[in-house]
Backbone as CSV, one residue per row, in Angstrom:
resi,resn,N_x,N_y,N_z,CA_x,CA_y,CA_z,C_x,C_y,C_z
1,ALA,-8.097,9.842,8.657,-8.973,9.085,7.771,-9.304,7.744,8.417
2,ALA,-10.497,7.293,8.211,-10.924,6.003,8.751,-10.154,4.885,8.070
3,ARG,-9.731,3.915,8.850,-9.011,2.726,8.375,-7.883,3.090,7.405
4,PRO,-6.874,3.796,7.907,-5.788,4.259,7.031,-4.940,3.138,6.434
5,ASP,-5.029,1.928,6.983,-4.236,0.811,6.456,-5.039,-0.119,5.560
6,ASP,-6.234,0.269,5.217,-7.118,-0.555,4.392,-7.207,0.055,2.992
7,PRO,-6.622,-0.617,1.977,-6.635,-0.027,0.639,-8.041,0.159,0.081
8,ALA,-8.956,-0.730,0.428,-10.331,-0.574,-0.074,-10.978,0.678,0.507
9,ALA,-10.810,0.889,1.813,-11.375,2.081,2.453,-10.739,3.348,1.874
10,GLN,-9.440,3.307,1.677,-8.753,4.467,1.104,-9.185,4.705,-0.347
11,GLY,-9.439,3.613,-1.062,-9.934,3.739,-2.427,-11.296,4.417,-2.472
12,TRP,-12.177,4.039,-1.539,-13.492,4.682,-1.475,-13.361,6.140,-1.058
13,LEU,-12.440,6.434,-0.164,-12.185,7.818,0.224,-11.726,8.622,-0.997
14,ALA,-10.846,8.048,-1.789,-10.380,8.723,-3.001,-11.547,8.991,-3.944
15,ALA,-12.453,8.025,-4.058,-13.622,8.211,-4.926,-14.491,9.362,-4.419
16,GLY,-14.662,9.441,-3.107,-15.440,10.538,-2.541,-14.781,11.884,-2.770
17,LEU,-13.476,11.925,-2.595,-12.744,13.167,-2.852,-12.849,13.569,-4.317
18,MET,-12.769,12.580,-5.204,-12.898,12.859,-6.636,-14.289,13.420,-6.926
19,ALA,-15.327,12.802,-6.347,-16.698,13.271,-6.569,-16.888,14.696,-6.059
20,ALA,-16.129,15.067,-5.043,-16.197,16.420,-4.486,-15.334,17.405,-5.268
21,GLY,-14.680,16.921,-6.326,-13.842,17.795,-7.143,-12.465,18.045,-6.573
22,LYS,-12.075,17.282,-5.566,-10.761,17.440,-4.938,-9.793,16.443,-5.562
23,PHE,-9.434,16.696,-6.811,-8.674,15.735,-7.601,-7.265,15.484,-7.082
24,ASP,-6.594,16.529,-6.611,-5.240,16.332,-6.090,-5.253,15.463,-4.832
25,GLU,-6.197,15.742,-3.930,-6.316,14.923,-2.721,-6.730,13.492,-3.077
26,ALA,-7.622,13.382,-4.041,-8.063,12.052,-4.477,-6.892,11.269,-5.042
27,ALA,-6.066,11.923,-5.854,-4.902,11.247,-6.437,-3.923,10.811,-5.348
28,ASP,-3.657,11.693,-4.391,-2.746,11.330,-3.299,-3.272,10.130,-2.521
29,THR,-4.562,10.141,-2.201,-5.174,9.058,-1.432,-5.159,7.756,-2.234
30,ALA,-5.489,7.841,-3.513,-5.508,6.642,-4.361,-4.104,6.065,-4.528
31,HIS,-3.101,6.929,-4.662,-1.712,6.446,-4.764,-1.291,5.735,-3.486
32,LYS,-1.672,6.298,-2.343,-1.356,5.647,-1.065,-2.028,4.275,-0.994
33,ALA,-3.263,4.201,-1.468,-4.008,2.934,-1.425,-3.325,1.876,-2.285
34,THR,-2.878,2.245,-3.476,-2.249,1.259,-4.359,-0.865,0.860,-3.882
35,ALA,-0.245,1.676,-3.032,1.076,1.342,-2.498,1.000,0.336,-1.347
36,MET,-0.200,0.094,-0.853,-0.357,-0.853,0.258,-0.187,-2.277,-0.255
37,PRO,0.421,-3.134,0.570,0.741,-4.487,0.100,-0.475,-5.335,-0.294
38,ASN,-1.623,-5.057,0.258,-2.792,-5.874,-0.062,-3.768,-5.162,-0.994
39,ALA,-3.265,-4.189,-1.762,-4.112,-3.488,-2.729,-4.497,-4.451,-3.851
40,GLY,-5.765,-4.457,-4.189,-6.259,-5.349,-5.232,-6.511,-4.627,-6.541
41,TRP,-7.009,-5.371,-7.481,-7.283,-4.825,-8.815,-8.227,-3.637,-8.747
42,ASP,-9.214,-3.698,-7.850,-10.200,-2.632,-7.774,-9.612,-1.338,-7.220
43,THR,-8.557,-1.447,-6.402,-7.872,-0.256,-5.905,-7.174,0.453,-7.064
44,TRP,-6.555,-0.335,-7.932,-5.907,0.240,-9.120,-6.946,0.820,-10.074
45,LEU,-8.101,0.196,-10.174,-9.179,0.725,-11.006,-9.608,2.091,-10.483
46,GLY,-9.690,2.223,-9.156,-10.035,3.515,-8.564,-9.020,4.593,-8.890
47,LEU,-7.734,4.250,-8.834,-6.700,5.220,-9.199,-6.831,5.600,-10.672
48,ALA,-7.148,4.633,-11.498,-7.332,4.933,-12.924,-8.470,5.928,-13.121
49,TYR,-9.568,5.758,-12.387,-10.685,6.709,-12.499,-10.233,8.125,-12.148
50,VAL,-9.444,8.249,-11.085,-8.945,9.567,-10.685,-8.068,10.147,-11.800
51,ASP,-7.164,9.327,-12.331,-6.287,9.815,-13.401,-7.080,10.182,-14.658
52,GLU,-8.128,9.422,-14.950,-8.977,9.760,-16.097,-9.642,11.113,-15.888
53,MET,-10.163,11.350,-14.691,-10.824,12.632,-14.417,-9.847,13.794,-14.498
54,ARG,-8.594,13.512,-14.263,-7.557,14.547,-14.363,-7.033,14.672,-15.794
55,GLY,-7.482,13.792,-16.684,-7.036,13.831,-18.073,-5.677,13.216,-18.302
56,ASP,-5.183,12.472,-17.341,-3.870,11.838,-17.472,-4.066,10.418,-17.995
57,TRP,-4.239,10.317,-19.301,-4.584,9.047,-19.941,-3.470,8.021,-19.839
58,ALA,-2.227,8.461,-19.951,-1.104,7.520,-19.856,-1.039,6.903,-18.456
59,ALA,-1.229,7.716,-17.429,-1.224,7.187,-16.064,-2.411,6.250,-15.861
60,ALA,-3.574,6.625,-16.384,-4.759,5.770,-16.242,-4.523,4.416,-16.901
61,ARG,-3.929,4.430,-18.063,-3.647,3.174,-18.777,-2.654,2.319,-17.974
62,SER,-1.647,2.945,-17.405,-0.678,2.231,-16.578,-1.348,1.646,-15.334
63,ASP,-2.208,2.431,-14.696,-2.951,1.951,-13.526,-3.781,0.724,-13.887
64,LEU,-4.440,0.783,-15.008,-5.288,-0.328,-15.445,-4.460,-1.573,-15.749
65,THR,-3.276,-1.371,-16.290,-2.392,-2.511,-16.549,-2.021,-3.197,-15.238
66,HIS,-1.702,-2.402,-14.213,-1.414,-2.983,-12.889,-2.634,-3.726,-12.357
67,GLY,-3.793,-3.107,-12.483,-5.019,-3.742,-12.011,-5.319,-5.031,-12.745
68,ARG,-5.080,-5.039,-14.048,-5.334,-6.248,-14.837,-4.419,-7.390,-14.400
69,ASP,-3.179,-7.043,-14.074,-2.233,-8.064,-13.606,-2.707,-8.725,-12.306
70,LEU,-3.437,-7.981,-11.484,-3.927,-8.504,-10.206,-5.294,-9.177,-10.313
71,ALA,-6.026,-8.851,-11.352,-7.394,-9.369,-11.490,-7.370,-10.827,-11.945
72,GLN,-8.332,-11.573,-11.454,-8.469,-12.955,-11.890,-9.188,-12.970,-13.232
73,SER,-8.879,-13.971,-14.033,-9.569,-14.118,-15.299,-11.055,-14.245,-15.017
74,GLY,-11.829,-13.598,-15.818,-13.269,-13.622,-15.627,-13.799,-12.227,-15.413
75,ILE,-14.753,-12.122,-14.535,-15.503,-10.884,-14.390,-14.627,-9.709,-13.972
76,SER,-13.757,-9.872,-12.979,-12.959,-8.733,-12.524,-12.026,-8.237,-13.630
77,ARG,-11.440,-9.149,-14.371,-10.564,-8.725,-15.460,-11.376,-8.083,-16.585
78,ALA,-12.595,-8.540,-16.786,-13.456,-7.942,-17.809,-13.729,-6.469,-17.492
79,PHE,-13.929,-6.142,-16.206,-14.141,-4.741,-15.825,-12.934,-3.891,-16.191
80,VAL,-11.744,-4.395,-15.936,-10.519,-3.650,-16.237,-10.364,-3.486,-17.747
81,ASP,-10.597,-4.563,-18.497,-10.493,-4.483,-19.956,-11.459,-3.448,-20.524
82,GLU,-12.667,-3.422,-19.983,-13.657,-2.451,-20.458,-13.180,-1.027,-20.201
83,GLN,-12.638,-0.783,-19.016,-12.162,0.561,-18.712,-10.968,0.927,-19.584
84,MET,-10.107,-0.039,-19.897,-8.993,0.219,-20.825,-9.536,0.666,-22.183
85,ALA,-10.599,0.020,-22.618,-11.203,0.398,-23.896,-11.721,1.831,-23.854
86,PHE,-12.324,2.223,-22.731,-12.837,3.589,-22.620,-11.701,4.610,-22.623
87,VAL,-10.574,4.266,-21.991,-9.404,5.157,-22.014,-8.908,5.300,-23.452
88,ASP,-8.821,4.189,-24.170,-8.385,4.247,-25.568,-9.386,5.017,-26.428
89,LEU,-10.657,4.804,-26.190,-11.694,5.508,-26.952,-11.597,7.018,-26.719
90,ALA,-11.348,7.425,-25.482,-11.226,8.851,-25.170,-10.073,9.503,-25.932
91,GLN,-9.080,8.694,-26.287,-7.916,9.201,-27.023,-8.031,8.932,-28.523
92,HIS,-9.190,8.446,-28.956,-9.436,8.112,-30.362,-8.513,7.010,-30.875
93,LYS,-8.122,6.113,-29.986,-7.306,4.951,-30.362,-8.259,3.769,-30.547
94,TYR,-8.927,3.784,-31.694,-10.013,2.840,-31.927,-9.545,1.386,-32.032
95,ALA,-8.437,1.153,-32.697,-7.945,-0.229,-32.831,-7.579,-0.796,-31.463
96,ALA,-6.967,0.019,-30.626,-6.616,-0.440,-29.277,-7.877,-0.709,-28.460
97,ALA,-8.887,0.148,-28.606,-10.149,-0.063,-27.882,-10.807,-1.369,-28.314
98,VAL,-10.769,-1.659,-29.605,-11.332,-2.919,-30.105,-10.571,-4.107,-29.514
99,ALA,-9.251,-4.016,-29.461,-8.451,-5.105,-28.884,-8.783,-5.292,-27.401
100,ASP,-8.975,-4.188,-26.677,-9.348,-4.280,-25.265,-10.696,-4.975,-25.102
101,LEU,-11.631,-4.653,-25.976,-12.969,-5.252,-25.879,-12.956,-6.719,-26.285
102,ASP,-12.084,-7.074,-27.215,-11.920,-8.500,-27.538,-11.418,-9.260,-26.313
103,ALA,-10.451,-8.658,-25.614,-9.935,-9.279,-24.390,-11.039,-9.357,-23.335
104,MET,-11.855,-8.301,-23.242,-12.955,-8.305,-22.283,-13.927,-9.449,-22.568
105,ALA,-14.286,-9.623,-23.831,-15.226,-10.694,-24.195,-14.643,-12.064,-23.848
106,ARG,-13.341,-12.255,-24.110,-12.699,-13.532,-23.760,-12.694,-13.751,-22.246
107,ASP,-12.342,-12.698,-21.494,-12.309,-12.809,-20.034,-13.700,-13.081,-19.470
108,ALA,-14.694,-12.414,-20.017,-16.057,-12.630,-19.543,-16.512,-14.050,-19.869
109,ALA,-16.136,-14.542,-21.038,-16.493,-15.917,-21.406,-15.794,-16.905,-20.475
110,ASP,-14.521,-16.620,-20.137,-13.794,-17.477,-19.187,-14.487,-17.501,-17.835
111,GLY,-15.046,-16.348,-17.445,-15.751,-16.248,-16.175,-17.191,-16.709,-16.278
112,GLN,-17.558,-17.183,-17.454,-18.899,-17.695,-17.731,-19.966,-16.665,-17.394
113,ASP,-19.730,-15.416,-17.795,-20.705,-14.355,-17.575,-21.215,-13.866,-18.930
114,PRO,-22.347,-14.401,-19.383,-22.856,-14.017,-20.694,-23.235,-12.543,-20.777
115,ASN,-23.613,-11.941,-19.656,-23.956,-10.517,-19.695,-22.747,-9.663,-20.035
116,ASP,-21.575,-9.996,-19.486,-20.372,-9.230,-19.796,-19.908,-9.475,-21.228
117,VAL,-20.154,-10.663,-21.752,-19.823,-10.931,-23.154,-20.673,-10.025,-24.044
118,VAL,-21.959,-9.953,-23.751,-22.852,-9.079,-24.532,-22.433,-7.633,-24.352
119,ARG,-22.124,-7.221,-23.106,-21.720,-5.837,-22.858,-20.454,-5.484,-23.634
120,ALA,-19.504,-6.409,-23.711,-18.275,-6.154,-24.476,-18.598,-5.892,-25.935
121,ASN,-19.531,-6.649,-26.469,-19.875,-6.474,-27.876,-20.711,-5.223,-28.119
122,ILE,-21.542,-4.848,-27.163,-22.270,-3.583,-27.280,-21.286,-2.421,-27.190
123,ASP,-20.305,-2.514,-26.278,-19.251,-1.495,-26.220,-18.509,-1.428,-27.552
124,LEU,-18.301,-2.578,-28.178,-17.647,-2.611,-29.484,-18.458,-1.821,-30.507
125,ALA,-19.777,-1.966,-30.467,-20.625,-1.196,-31.387,-20.471,0.307,-31.137
126,VAL,-20.328,0.696,-29.885,-20.122,2.113,-29.562,-18.788,2.597,-30.136
127,VAL,-17.736,1.797,-30.004,-16.428,2.162,-30.557,-16.526,2.269,-32.082
128,GLN,-17.215,1.326,-32.696,-17.382,1.376,-34.152,-18.146,2.632,-34.558
129,LEU,-19.173,2.971,-33.808,-19.945,4.175,-34.097,-19.078,5.418,-33.950
130,ALA,-18.295,5.488,-32.868,-17.433,6.644,-32.623,-16.352,6.792,-33.685
131,SER,-15.929,5.669,-34.263,-14.869,5.725,-35.274,-15.429,5.906,-36.684
132,GLY,-16.731,6.146,-36.783,-17.341,6.426,-38.084,-17.718,5.191,-38.878
133,LYS,-17.706,4.035,-38.238,-18.038,2.785,-38.925,-19.474,2.385,-38.606
134,LEU,-20.406,3.218,-39.066,-21.816,3.014,-38.748,-22.355,1.665,-39.205
135,PRO,-22.100,1.223,-40.457,-22.648,-0.087,-40.857,-22.164,-1.231,-39.960
136,GLU,-20.871,-1.201,-39.591,-20.340,-2.237,-38.710,-20.984,-2.165,-37.326
137,ALA,-21.201,-0.933,-36.842,-21.812,-0.750,-35.523,-23.232,-1.318,-35.502
138,VAL,-23.994,-1.040,-36.533,-25.368,-1.554,-36.611,-25.341,-3.078,-36.698
139,LYS,-24.438,-3.617,-37.520,-24.327,-5.076,-37.653,-23.964,-5.723,-36.321
140,THR,-22.997,-5.147,-35.612,-22.579,-5.678,-34.311,-23.731,-5.634,-33.320
141,ALA,-24.413,-4.494,-33.252,-25.514,-4.354,-32.297,-26.646,-5.331,-32.617
142,LYS,-26.990,-5.466,-33.885,-28.062,-6.395,-34.264,-27.675,-7.838,-33.962
143,ALA,-26.436,-8.195,-34.212,-25.982,-9.566,-33.927,-26.049,-9.841,-32.435
144,ARG,-25.656,-8.854,-31.627,-25.707,-9.042,-30.187,-27.145,-9.127,-29.699
145,MET,-28.038,-8.376,-30.345,-29.444,-8.457,-29.960,-29.972,-9.852,-30.254
146,ALA,-29.611,-10.396,-31.403,-30.053,-11.746,-31.749,-29.511,-12.765,-30.752
147,ASP,-28.238,-12.615,-30.375,-27.650,-13.513,-29.375,-28.387,-13.407,-28.047
148,ARG,-28.660,-12.189,-27.626,-29.305,-11.963,-26.328,-30.741,-12.488,-26.330
149,VAL,-31.457,-12.268,-27.425,-32.827,-12.771,-27.525,-32.823,-14.292,-27.435
150,ALA,-31.840,-14.933,-28.077,-31.744,-16.391,-28.019,-31.501,-16.869,-26.588
151,GLU,-30.763,-16.061,-25.789,-30.446,-16.445,-24.408,-31.601,-16.208,-23.445
152,VAL,-32.255,-15.041,-23.538,-33.231,-14.667,-22.515,-34.652,-14.506,-23.040
153,GLY,-34.854,-14.715,-24.315,-36.190,-14.557,-24.878,-36.359,-13.187,-25.509
154,GLN,-37.354,-13.080,-26.353,-37.592,-11.868,-27.137,-37.744,-10.629,-26.262
155,GLU,-38.612,-10.684,-25.269,-38.890,-9.506,-24.454,-37.660,-9.043,-23.676
156,GLY,-36.965,-9.957,-23.020,-35.786,-9.603,-22.232,-34.644,-9.087,-23.087
157,GLY,-34.432,-9.716,-24.233,-33.343,-9.287,-25.113,-33.582,-7.922,-25.706
158,GLU,-34.795,-7.669,-26.154,-35.097,-6.369,-26.739,-35.053,-5.267,-25.697
159,ALA,-35.552,-5.545,-24.505,-35.542,-4.537,-23.450,-34.117,-4.161,-23.075
160,GLY,-33.244,-5.142,-22.983,-31.870,-4.872,-22.585,-31.071,-4.109,-23.620
161,LEU,-31.415,-4.260,-24.880,-30.641,-3.620,-25.947,-31.377,-2.470,-26.617
162,ALA,-32.564,-2.137,-26.147,-33.348,-1.065,-26.763,-32.597,0.266,-26.816
163,PRO,-31.920,0.690,-25.746,-31.209,1.973,-25.829,-30.136,1.985,-26.926
164,MET,-29.410,0.874,-27.088,-28.375,0.818,-28.124,-29.000,0.896,-29.505
165,MET,-30.066,0.170,-29.718,-30.694,0.181,-31.040,-31.281,1.559,-31.334
166,SER,-31.809,2.247,-30.341,-32.311,3.602,-30.524,-31.186,4.534,-30.956
167,LEU,-30.024,4.405,-30.321,-28.853,5.196,-30.691,-28.453,4.917,-32.131
168,MET,-28.463,3.647,-32.526,-28.081,3.292,-33.893,-29.082,3.865,-34.904
169,ARG,-30.375,3.820,-34.589,-31.376,4.381,-35.507,-31.183,5.881,-35.660
170,ARG,-30.907,6.570,-34.539,-30.688,8.019,-34.629,-29.428,8.331,-35.429
171,ALA,-28.404,7.504,-35.311,-27.157,7.733,-36.057,-27.378,7.546,-37.550
172,GLN,-28.310,6.684,-37.921,-28.589,6.426,-39.327,-29.499,7.480,-39.940
173,ALA,-30.266,8.187,-39.117,-31.234,9.159,-39.621,-30.506,10.363,-40.181
174,PRO,-31.036,10.922,-41.283,-30.415,12.127,-41.824,-30.583,13.286,-40.857
175,LEU,-29.600,14.184,-40.847,-29.666,15.348,-39.977,-30.738,16.290,-40.486
176,ALA,-31.505,16.851,-39.566,-32.589,17.780,-39.941,-32.072,19.193,-40.004
C-alpha cells in the first residue's frame, strides 16, 4: 500500500476499500490507521464510517468518541458531533441524537461557522421528523430559514433551505 505509515493515506485507502464493498479489508486498514501515533480525528471518523457500513453501531459510536477527543472545538468537532447524531438516529435514539446536535451547534458557534450552526438545526428538524414530531420539525426548519434569510438575504436563505421545506410540506400532506 502507498505510504503505509501515513494514517491519512491509510484512511483514504480504507474509504476506497469500503466503496468497493470490501468491508473486512476496509476495517483492517482503518484500524491500522487509527493505531498510528499521529492519527487524527478524521482518521477515527473514517473508521466510524466503515463500522457504520458494517452495522456495528457501538463500534462506530466508540470510534466517534475517540475522534471527538482529538478534534479541536469548532468545525472539526462539529463534523464528529453530526456523525454521532446520525449513528444515534439510525438506532432510533432520538434524545441522544438531539443532544449530539446541540453539541454540534455549540461547537460550530465556537468555531464561528454559521453554516454549521444552521446545518445542526436542520439536522435537528430531520431527527424531529423521524421521531414523529412533525410540528416541532416544521417549527425548527422555519426558524432556521428565518435565521438564514436574516444572514444571507431572502434569495440565498430560501435557496439553501428549499429542499428541507419541500420535505416538510410533503410530510404534512395527507397520503393519497
